[in-house]
Coordinates of C-alpha atoms in Angstrom, one line a residue:
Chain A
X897 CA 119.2 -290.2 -132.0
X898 CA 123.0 -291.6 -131.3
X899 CA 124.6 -290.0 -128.5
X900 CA 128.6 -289.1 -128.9
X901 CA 131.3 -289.6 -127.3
X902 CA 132.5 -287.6 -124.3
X903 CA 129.2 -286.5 -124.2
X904 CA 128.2 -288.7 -120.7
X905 CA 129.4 -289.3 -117.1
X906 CA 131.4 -292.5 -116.9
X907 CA 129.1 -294.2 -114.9
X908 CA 126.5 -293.9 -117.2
X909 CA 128.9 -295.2 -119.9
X910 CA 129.4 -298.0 -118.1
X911 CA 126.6 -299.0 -117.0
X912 CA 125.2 -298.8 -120.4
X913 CA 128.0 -301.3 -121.5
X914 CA 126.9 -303.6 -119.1
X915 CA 123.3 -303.1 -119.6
X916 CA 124.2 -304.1 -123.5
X917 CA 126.8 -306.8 -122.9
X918 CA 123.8 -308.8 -121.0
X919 CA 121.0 -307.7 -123.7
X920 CA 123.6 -308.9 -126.2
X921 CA 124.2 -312.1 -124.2
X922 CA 120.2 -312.8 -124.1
X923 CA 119.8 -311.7 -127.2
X924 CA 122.8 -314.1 -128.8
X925 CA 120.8 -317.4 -126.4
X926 CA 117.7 -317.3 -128.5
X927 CA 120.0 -317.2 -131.5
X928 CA 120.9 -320.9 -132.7
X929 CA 123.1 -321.1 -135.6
X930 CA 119.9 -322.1 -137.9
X931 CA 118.2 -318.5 -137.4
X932 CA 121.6 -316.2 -138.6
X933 CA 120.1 -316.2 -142.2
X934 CA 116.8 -315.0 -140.9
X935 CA 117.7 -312.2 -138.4
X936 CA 120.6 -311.4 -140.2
X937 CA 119.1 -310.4 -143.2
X938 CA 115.9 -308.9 -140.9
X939 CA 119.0 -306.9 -139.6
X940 CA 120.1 -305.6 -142.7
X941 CA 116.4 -305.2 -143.8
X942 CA 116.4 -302.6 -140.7
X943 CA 119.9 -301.2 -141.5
X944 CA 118.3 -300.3 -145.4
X945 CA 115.2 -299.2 -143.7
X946 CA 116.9 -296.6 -141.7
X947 CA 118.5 -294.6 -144.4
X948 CA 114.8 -294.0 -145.4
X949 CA 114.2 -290.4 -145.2
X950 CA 110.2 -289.5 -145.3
X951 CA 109.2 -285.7 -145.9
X952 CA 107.7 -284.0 -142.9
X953 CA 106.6 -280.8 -143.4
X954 CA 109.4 -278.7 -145.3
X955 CA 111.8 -281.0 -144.0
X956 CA 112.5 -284.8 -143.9
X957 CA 113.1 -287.9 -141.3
X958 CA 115.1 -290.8 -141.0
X959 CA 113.2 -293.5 -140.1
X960 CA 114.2 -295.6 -137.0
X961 CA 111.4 -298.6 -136.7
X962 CA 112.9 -299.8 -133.5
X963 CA 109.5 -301.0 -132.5
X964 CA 108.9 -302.8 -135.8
X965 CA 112.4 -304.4 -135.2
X966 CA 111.3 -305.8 -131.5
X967 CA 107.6 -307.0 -133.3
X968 CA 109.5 -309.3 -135.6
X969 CA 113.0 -310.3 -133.8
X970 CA 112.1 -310.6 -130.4
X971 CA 115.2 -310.9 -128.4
X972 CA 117.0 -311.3 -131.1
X973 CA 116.6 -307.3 -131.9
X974 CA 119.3 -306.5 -129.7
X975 CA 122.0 -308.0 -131.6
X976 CA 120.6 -307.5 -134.7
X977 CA 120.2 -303.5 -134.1
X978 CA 124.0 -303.7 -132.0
X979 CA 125.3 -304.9 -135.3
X980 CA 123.6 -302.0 -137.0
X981 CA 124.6 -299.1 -134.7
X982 CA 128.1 -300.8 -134.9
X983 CA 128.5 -300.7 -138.6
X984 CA 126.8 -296.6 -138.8
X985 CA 129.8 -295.7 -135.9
X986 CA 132.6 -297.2 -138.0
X987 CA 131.8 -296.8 -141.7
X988 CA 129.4 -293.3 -141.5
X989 CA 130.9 -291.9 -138.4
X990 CA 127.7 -291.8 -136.3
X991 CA 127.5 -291.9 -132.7
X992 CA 130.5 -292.9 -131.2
X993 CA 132.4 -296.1 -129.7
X994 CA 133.0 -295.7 -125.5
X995 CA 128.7 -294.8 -126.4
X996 CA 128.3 -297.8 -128.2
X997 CA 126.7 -300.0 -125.2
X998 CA 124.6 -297.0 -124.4
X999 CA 123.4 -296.6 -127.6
X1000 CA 122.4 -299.6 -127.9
X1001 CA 120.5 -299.7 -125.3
X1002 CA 118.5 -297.0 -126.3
X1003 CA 117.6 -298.2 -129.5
X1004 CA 117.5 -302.1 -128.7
X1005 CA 116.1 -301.6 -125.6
X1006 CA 112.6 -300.1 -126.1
X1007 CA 112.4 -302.6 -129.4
X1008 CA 112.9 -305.8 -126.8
X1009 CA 110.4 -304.3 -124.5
X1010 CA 108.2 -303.3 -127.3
X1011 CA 108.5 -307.0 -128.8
X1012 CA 108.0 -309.0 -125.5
X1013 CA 104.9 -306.8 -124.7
X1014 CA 103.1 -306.6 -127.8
X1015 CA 104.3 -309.2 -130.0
X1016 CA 101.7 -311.5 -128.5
X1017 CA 99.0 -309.5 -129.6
X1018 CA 100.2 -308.6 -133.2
X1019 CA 100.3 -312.6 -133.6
X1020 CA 96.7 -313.5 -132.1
X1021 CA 95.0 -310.2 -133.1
X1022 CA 93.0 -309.6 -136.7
X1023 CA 94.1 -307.5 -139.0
X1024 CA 93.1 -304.4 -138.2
X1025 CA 93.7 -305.7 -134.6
X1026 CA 96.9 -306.0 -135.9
X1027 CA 97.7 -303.0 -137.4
X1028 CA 96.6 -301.0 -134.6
X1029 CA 99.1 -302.8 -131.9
X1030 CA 101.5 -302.5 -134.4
X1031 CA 100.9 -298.3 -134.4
X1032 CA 101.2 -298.5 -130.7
X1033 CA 104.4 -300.4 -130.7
X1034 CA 105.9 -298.1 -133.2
X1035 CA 105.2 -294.9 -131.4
X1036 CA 106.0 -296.7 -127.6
X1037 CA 109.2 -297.9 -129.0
X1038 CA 110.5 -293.9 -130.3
X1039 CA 109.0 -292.6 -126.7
X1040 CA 111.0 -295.4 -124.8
X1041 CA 114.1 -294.3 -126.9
X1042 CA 113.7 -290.7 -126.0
X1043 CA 113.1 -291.4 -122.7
X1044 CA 116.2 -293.4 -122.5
X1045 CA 118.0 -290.6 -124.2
X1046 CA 117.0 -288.0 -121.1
X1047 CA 117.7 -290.6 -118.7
X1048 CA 121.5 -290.7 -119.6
X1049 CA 121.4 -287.0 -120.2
X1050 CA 120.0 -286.1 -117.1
X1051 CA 121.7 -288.7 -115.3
X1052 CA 125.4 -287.3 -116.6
X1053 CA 123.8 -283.8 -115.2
X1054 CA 121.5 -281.4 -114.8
X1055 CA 123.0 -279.1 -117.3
X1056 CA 121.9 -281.6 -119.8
X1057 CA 117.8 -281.4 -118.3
X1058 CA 116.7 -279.1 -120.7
X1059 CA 118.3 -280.7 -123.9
X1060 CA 116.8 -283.5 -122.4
X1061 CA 112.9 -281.9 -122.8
X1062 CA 113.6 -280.6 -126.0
X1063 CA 114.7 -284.0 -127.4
X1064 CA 111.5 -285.6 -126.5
X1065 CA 109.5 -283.1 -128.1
X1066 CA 111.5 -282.5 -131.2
X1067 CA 110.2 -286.3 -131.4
X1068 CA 106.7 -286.3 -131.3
X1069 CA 106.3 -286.0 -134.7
X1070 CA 108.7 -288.9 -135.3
X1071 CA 106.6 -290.3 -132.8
X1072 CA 103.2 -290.2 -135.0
X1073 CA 105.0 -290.7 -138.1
X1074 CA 107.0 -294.2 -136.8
X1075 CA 103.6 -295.3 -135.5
X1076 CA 101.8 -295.0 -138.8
X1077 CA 104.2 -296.1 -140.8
X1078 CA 104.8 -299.6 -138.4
X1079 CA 101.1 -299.9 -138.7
X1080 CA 101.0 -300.0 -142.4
X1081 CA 103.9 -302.3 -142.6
X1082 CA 102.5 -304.4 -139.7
X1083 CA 99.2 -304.8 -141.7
X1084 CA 101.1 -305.3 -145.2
X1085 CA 103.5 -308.2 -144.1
X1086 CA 100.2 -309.7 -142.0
X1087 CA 98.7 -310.5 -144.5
X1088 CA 100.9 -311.4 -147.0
X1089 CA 103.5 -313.4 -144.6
X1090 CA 101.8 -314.0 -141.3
X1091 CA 105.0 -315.9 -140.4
X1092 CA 107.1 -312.8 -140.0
X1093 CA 105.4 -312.2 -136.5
X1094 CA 106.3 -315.8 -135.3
X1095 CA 109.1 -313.9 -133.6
X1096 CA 112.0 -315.5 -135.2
X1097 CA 114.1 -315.5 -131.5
X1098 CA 111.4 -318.7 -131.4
X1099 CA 109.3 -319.5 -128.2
X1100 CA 112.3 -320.7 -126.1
X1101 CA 111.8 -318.0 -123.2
Chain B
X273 CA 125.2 -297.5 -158.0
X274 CA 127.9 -297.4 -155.4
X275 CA 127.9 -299.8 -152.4
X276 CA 126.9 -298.7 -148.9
X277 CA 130.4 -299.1 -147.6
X278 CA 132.8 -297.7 -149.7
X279 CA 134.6 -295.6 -147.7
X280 CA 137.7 -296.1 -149.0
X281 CA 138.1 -297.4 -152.9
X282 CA 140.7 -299.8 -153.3
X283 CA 141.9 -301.5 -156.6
X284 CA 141.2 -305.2 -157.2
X285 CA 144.9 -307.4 -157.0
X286 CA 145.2 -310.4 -159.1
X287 CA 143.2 -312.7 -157.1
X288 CA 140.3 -310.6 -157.2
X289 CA 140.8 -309.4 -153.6
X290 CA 141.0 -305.5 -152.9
X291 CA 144.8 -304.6 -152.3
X292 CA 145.1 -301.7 -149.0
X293 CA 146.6 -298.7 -150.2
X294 CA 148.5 -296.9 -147.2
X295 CA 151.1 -298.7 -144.6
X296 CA 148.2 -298.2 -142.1
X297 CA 145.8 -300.2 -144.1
X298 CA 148.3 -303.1 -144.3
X299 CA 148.7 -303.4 -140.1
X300 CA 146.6 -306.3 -138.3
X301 CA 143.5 -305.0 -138.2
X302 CA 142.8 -306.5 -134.8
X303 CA 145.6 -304.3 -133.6
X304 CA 143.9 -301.4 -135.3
X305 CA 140.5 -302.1 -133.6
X306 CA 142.2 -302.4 -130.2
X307 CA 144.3 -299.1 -131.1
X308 CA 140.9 -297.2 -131.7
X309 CA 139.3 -298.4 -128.8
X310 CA 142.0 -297.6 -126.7
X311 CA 142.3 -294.4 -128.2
X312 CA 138.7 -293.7 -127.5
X313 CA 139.1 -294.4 -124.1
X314 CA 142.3 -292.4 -123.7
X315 CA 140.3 -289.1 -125.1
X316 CA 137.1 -289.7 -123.0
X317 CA 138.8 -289.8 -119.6
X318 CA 141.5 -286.7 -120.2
X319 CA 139.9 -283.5 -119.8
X320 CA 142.4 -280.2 -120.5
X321 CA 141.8 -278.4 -123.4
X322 CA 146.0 -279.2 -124.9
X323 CA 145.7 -282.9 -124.2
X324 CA 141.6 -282.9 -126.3
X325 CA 144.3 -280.7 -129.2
X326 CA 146.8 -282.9 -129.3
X327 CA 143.9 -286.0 -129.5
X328 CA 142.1 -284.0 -132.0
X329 CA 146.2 -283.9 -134.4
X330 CA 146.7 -287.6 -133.8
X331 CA 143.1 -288.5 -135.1
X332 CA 144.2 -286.1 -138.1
X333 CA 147.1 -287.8 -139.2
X334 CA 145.6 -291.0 -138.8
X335 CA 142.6 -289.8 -141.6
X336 CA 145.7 -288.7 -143.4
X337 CA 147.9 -291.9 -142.8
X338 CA 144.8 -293.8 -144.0
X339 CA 144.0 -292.3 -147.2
X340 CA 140.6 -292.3 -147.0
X341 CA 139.2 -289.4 -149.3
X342 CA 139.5 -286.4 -146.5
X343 CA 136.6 -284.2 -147.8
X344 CA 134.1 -287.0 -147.9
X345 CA 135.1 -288.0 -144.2
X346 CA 135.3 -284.8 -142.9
X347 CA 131.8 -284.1 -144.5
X348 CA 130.5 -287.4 -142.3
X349 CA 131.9 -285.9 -139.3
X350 CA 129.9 -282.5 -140.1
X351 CA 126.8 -284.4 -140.4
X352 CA 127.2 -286.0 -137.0
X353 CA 128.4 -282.4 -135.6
X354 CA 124.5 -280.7 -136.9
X355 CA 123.1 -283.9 -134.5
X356 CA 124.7 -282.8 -131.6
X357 CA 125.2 -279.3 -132.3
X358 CA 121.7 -277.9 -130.3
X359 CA 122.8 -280.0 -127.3
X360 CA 125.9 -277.6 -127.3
X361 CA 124.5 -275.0 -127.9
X362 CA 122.5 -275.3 -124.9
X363 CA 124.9 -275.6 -122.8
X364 CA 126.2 -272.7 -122.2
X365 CA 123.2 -271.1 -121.0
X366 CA 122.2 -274.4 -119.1
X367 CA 125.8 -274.2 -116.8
X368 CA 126.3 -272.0 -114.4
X369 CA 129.4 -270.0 -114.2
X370 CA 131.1 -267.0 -115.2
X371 CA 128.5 -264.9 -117.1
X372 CA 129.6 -264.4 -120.7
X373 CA 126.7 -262.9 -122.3
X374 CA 122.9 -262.7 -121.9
X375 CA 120.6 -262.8 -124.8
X376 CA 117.1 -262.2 -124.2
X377 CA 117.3 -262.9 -120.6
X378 CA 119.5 -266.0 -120.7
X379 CA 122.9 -265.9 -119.4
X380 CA 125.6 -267.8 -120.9
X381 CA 128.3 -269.1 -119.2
X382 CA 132.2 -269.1 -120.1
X383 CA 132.0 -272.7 -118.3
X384 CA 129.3 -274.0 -120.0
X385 CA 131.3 -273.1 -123.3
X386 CA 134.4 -275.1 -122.7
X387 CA 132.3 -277.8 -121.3
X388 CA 130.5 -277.9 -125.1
X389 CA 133.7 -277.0 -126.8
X390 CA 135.5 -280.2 -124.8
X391 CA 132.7 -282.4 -125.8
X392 CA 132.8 -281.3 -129.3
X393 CA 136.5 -281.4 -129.6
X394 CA 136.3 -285.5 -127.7
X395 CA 133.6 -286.5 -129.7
X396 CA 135.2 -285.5 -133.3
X397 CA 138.3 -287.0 -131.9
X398 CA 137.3 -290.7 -131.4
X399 CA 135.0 -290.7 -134.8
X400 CA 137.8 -290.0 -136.9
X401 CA 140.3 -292.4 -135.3
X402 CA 138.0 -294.7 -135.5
X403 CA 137.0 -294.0 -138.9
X404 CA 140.4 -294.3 -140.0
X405 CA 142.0 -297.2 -138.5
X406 CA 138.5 -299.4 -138.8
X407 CA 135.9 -298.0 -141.5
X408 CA 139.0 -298.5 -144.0
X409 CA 138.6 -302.4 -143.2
X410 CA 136.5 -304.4 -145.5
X411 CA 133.2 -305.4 -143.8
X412 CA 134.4 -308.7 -143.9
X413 CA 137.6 -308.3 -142.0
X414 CA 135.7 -306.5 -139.9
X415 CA 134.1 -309.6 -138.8
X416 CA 137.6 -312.1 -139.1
X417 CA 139.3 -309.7 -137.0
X418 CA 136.2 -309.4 -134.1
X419 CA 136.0 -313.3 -134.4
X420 CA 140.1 -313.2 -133.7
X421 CA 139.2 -310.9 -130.5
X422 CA 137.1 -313.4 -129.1
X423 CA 134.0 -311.7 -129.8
X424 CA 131.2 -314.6 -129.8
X425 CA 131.0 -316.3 -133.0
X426 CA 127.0 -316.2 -133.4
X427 CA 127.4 -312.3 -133.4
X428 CA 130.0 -312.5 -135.7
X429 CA 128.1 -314.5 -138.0
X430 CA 125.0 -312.0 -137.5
X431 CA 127.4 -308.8 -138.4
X432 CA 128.6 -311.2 -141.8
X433 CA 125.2 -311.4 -143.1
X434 CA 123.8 -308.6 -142.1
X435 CA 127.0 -307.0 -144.1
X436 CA 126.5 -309.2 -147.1
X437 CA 123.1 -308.3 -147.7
X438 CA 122.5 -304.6 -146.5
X439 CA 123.6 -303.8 -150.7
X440 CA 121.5 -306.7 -152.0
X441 CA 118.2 -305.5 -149.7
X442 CA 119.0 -301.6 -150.4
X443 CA 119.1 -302.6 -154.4
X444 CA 115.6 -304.1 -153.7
X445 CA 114.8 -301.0 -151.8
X446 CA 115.7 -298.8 -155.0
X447 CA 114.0 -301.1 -157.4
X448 CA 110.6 -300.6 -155.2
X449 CA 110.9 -296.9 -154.8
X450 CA 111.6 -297.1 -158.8
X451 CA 108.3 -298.8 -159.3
X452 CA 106.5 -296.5 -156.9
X453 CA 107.8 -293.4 -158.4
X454 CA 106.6 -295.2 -161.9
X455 CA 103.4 -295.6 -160.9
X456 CA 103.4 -291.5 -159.9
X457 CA 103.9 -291.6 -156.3
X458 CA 105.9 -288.7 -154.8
X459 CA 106.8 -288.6 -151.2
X460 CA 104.8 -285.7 -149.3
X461 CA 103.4 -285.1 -145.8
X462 CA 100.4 -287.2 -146.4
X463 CA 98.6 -290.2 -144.9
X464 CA 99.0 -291.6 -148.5
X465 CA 102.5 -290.8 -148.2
X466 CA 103.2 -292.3 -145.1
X467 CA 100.9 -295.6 -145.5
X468 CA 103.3 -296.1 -148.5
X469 CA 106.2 -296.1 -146.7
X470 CA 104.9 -298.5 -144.2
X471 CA 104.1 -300.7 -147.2
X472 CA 107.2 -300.2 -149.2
X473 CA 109.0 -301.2 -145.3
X474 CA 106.6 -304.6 -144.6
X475 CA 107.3 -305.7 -148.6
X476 CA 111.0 -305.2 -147.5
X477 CA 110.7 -307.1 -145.0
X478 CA 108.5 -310.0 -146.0
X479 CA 111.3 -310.1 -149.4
X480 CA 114.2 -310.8 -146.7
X481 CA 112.5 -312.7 -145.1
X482 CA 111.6 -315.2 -148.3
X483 CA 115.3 -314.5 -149.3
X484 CA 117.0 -315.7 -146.2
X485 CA 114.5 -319.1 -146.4
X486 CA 116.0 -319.5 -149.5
X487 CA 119.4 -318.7 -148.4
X488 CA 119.0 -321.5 -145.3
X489 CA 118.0 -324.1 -147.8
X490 CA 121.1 -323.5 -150.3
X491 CA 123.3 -323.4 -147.0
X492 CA 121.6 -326.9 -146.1
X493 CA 122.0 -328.1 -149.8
X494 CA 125.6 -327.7 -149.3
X495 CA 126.3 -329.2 -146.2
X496 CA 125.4 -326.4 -143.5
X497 CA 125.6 -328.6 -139.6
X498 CA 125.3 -325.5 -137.5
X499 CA 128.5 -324.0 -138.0
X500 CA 130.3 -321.7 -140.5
X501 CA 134.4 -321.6 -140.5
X502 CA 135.8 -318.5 -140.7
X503 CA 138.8 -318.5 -143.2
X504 CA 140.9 -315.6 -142.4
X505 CA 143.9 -316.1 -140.4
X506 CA 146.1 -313.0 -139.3
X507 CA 149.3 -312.9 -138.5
X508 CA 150.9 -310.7 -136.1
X509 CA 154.0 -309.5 -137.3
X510 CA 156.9 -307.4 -136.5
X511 CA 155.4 -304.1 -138.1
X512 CA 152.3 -304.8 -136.3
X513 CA 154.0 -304.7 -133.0
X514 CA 155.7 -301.3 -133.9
X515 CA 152.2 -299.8 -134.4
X516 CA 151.3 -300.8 -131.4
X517 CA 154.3 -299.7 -129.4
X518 CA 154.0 -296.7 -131.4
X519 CA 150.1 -295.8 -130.3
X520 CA 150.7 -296.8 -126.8
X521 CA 154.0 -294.3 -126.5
X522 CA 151.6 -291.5 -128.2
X523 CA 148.6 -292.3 -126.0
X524 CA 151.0 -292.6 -122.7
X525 CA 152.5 -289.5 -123.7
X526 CA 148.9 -287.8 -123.8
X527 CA 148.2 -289.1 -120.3
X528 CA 151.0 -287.6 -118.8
X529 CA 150.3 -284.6 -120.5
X530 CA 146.8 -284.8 -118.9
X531 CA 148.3 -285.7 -115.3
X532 CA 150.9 -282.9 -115.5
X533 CA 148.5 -280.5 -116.4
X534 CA 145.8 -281.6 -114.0
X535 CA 148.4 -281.0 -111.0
X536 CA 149.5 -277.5 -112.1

């Protein structure tokens, strides 16, 4: 869900640019020069993933995996997914560029928070174990996002309140769908590269 | 198959390096990323409908100045448009105001129209300028020309390689789907269907993974200590400066409109 330009009060533009300049800023300190291979290909990894379009119903979703990203990058999700939101805004004309740090935030954001509370677990737990966190993540991380989405909406204006609701329930099935999918991928990459959930941002916090 | 970003194909010179086509191609491009973010910024803060026109025209003859294929780009912008479209749609009944018309009980409002028809007209503005003056750089000067704006090098580096390999990983992404669709799996609403997916995404992801080990080690093979040098070096030059004297004196222009109008 990318939010355009002209769309949001100033001070919610704002103060989503200064919420992501800081993430960003985080984000880059668990980022030595050694790990750019690694979470930039992880990056474009996420970048391919989200041109994915699975069927639902009679129609058909792009997938997001915000929550997979946090699992895997840590802190380091925030610059990796920036990077991504930059390149959709500039070469496919999505979303929009005063909306860029607000963006950002909504899609980095839940990942972060998905990845410091749950990445833990996913690394500790047993397979299934695993796969099940990994669900929860996925799902959290689209909820977080839509929340975030109402909150600027609803914090531009009230006109925006009921847009707002019907955002966050257009995206319960993305919801259900996100989670299984970061499940199966969560179980897949477990087993065959247990690594992968090291969280690549390392153990520096 | 094409790349992810072509937005613009450009023949190869001698060298091997892609030659720009238009005169607006051929300016700095940091002073075409500072051009589109102040032009953003310009069309976010003015608010009366002639000033949002006139923004709307100068985006338009940038698309045409760049000679990026208009149809294609104007059939990205329609694609963003059917995201936002329900939000303003909504709003008309959702402001209150001047009653328009009521369907079924809902009364729309002549204020909540021009509120939707000014984000509309803002939003459209700043994607095209911005597709015009930046999405016709090369990936890579993308980068050069961030690094020359001070942006910090490690995110630099990050937007380089994630650049560099978003075609390689999406050919890997193809050759699975190939091999999926081989062994007779068609997408559908399905737990089958979906657990797929969620494999095809973690074998995507464990493959980059393995891929950028291998990429660190050829780095370190070759001498990597920690830091990569940018080659690129721009040169601001006299036509540069006219572009930017020339966007200021447009944008200026655009805020004066905007005061003069505001006061009437």
């Amino acid at each position: 869900m990318h939010i355009v330009d002209g769309a949001l009060s100033n001070p919610v533009v704002i103060g989503g640019a200064v919420l992501a300049v800081g993430g960003l800023a985080q984000g880059l300190r668990h980022l030595p020069m050694e790990k750019i291979p690694v979470a930039g290909m992880l990056s474009a990894a996420f970048f391919v993933a989200s041109l994915i379009h699975v069927p639902i119903g009679p129609s058909s979703v792009h997938l997001v995996l915000n929550g997979l990203a946090g699992l895997v990058l840590g802190w380091a999700a925030f610059p990796a997914l920036f990077v991504g939101l930059l390149l959709q805004a500039v070469f496919f004309g999505f979303g929009g560029l005063t909306v860029l740090g607000v963006n950002t935030v909504i899609i980095a954001g839940p990942a972060v928070l998905v990845g410091l509370a749950l990445g833990r677990r996913i690394q500790t737990a047993s397979l299934k174990g695993a796969a099940v966190w990994g669900a929860i993540g996925g799902a959290l991380a689209i909820a977080l996002t839509t929340l975030f989405v109402a909150l600027a909406l609803t914090l531009t204006g009230d006109e925006f309140i009921p847009a707002a609701r019907l955002v966050f329930l257009a995206h319960i099935p993305v919801m259900a769908i996100e989670a299984l999918l970061t499940g199966a991928a969560v179980y897949l990459a477990k087993q065959v590269k247990p690594e992968l959930f090291d969280n690549i941002a390392g153990a520096r916090t | 198959m094409s790349p992810v970003f072509t937005t613009l194909d450009k023949p190869l010179n001698q060298t091997g390096g892609r030659e720009q086509l238009s005169w607006l191609g051929r300016i700095d491009p940091r002073a075409r990323i500072l051009a589109a973010l102040a032009f953003a910024i310009t069309i976010v803060a003015c608010d009366s409908f002639p000033v949002l026109i006139g923004g709307v025209l100068m985006a338009l003859l940038l698309l045409v100045n760049s000679r990026l294929p208009a149809r294609r780009t104007l059939k990205r912008m329609a694609t963003m448009d059917s995201f936002i479209l329900f939000i303003l749609v909504l709003l008309p009944f959702t402001v209150p105001g001047e009653p328009m018309f009521t369907v079924m009980g809902l009364t729309a409002s002549w204020e909540g129209l021009w509120q939707a028809v000014e984000i509309g007209l803002k939003a459209n503005a700043v994607i095209l300028a911005l597709m015009a003056l930046v999405g016709t750089m090369e990936p890579v000067t993308l980068g050069h020309a961030l690094h020359g704006l001070k942006v910090p090098e490690t995110l630099v580096h990050l937007l380089m390689f994630t650049v560099r390999y978003i075609d390689v990983l999406r050919e890997e992404y193809l050759r699975l789907r190939q091999a999926m669709k081989a062994r007779g799996f068609r997408p559908a609403t399905s737990w089958h269907s979906y657990r797929s997916f969620g494999y095809l995404v973690g074998m995507m992801l464990v493959r980059s993974m393995e891929r950028s080990e291998r990429i660190l080690g050829a780095m370190k093979c070759r001498g990597f200590t920690g830091r990569i040098t940018l080659l690129d070096r721009h040169a601001y030059g006299a036509r540069d400066a006219v572009f930017a004297a020339g966007i200021a004196l447009l944008l200026v222009s655009l805020v004066i409109a905007e005061v003069s109008l505001g006061a009437v």
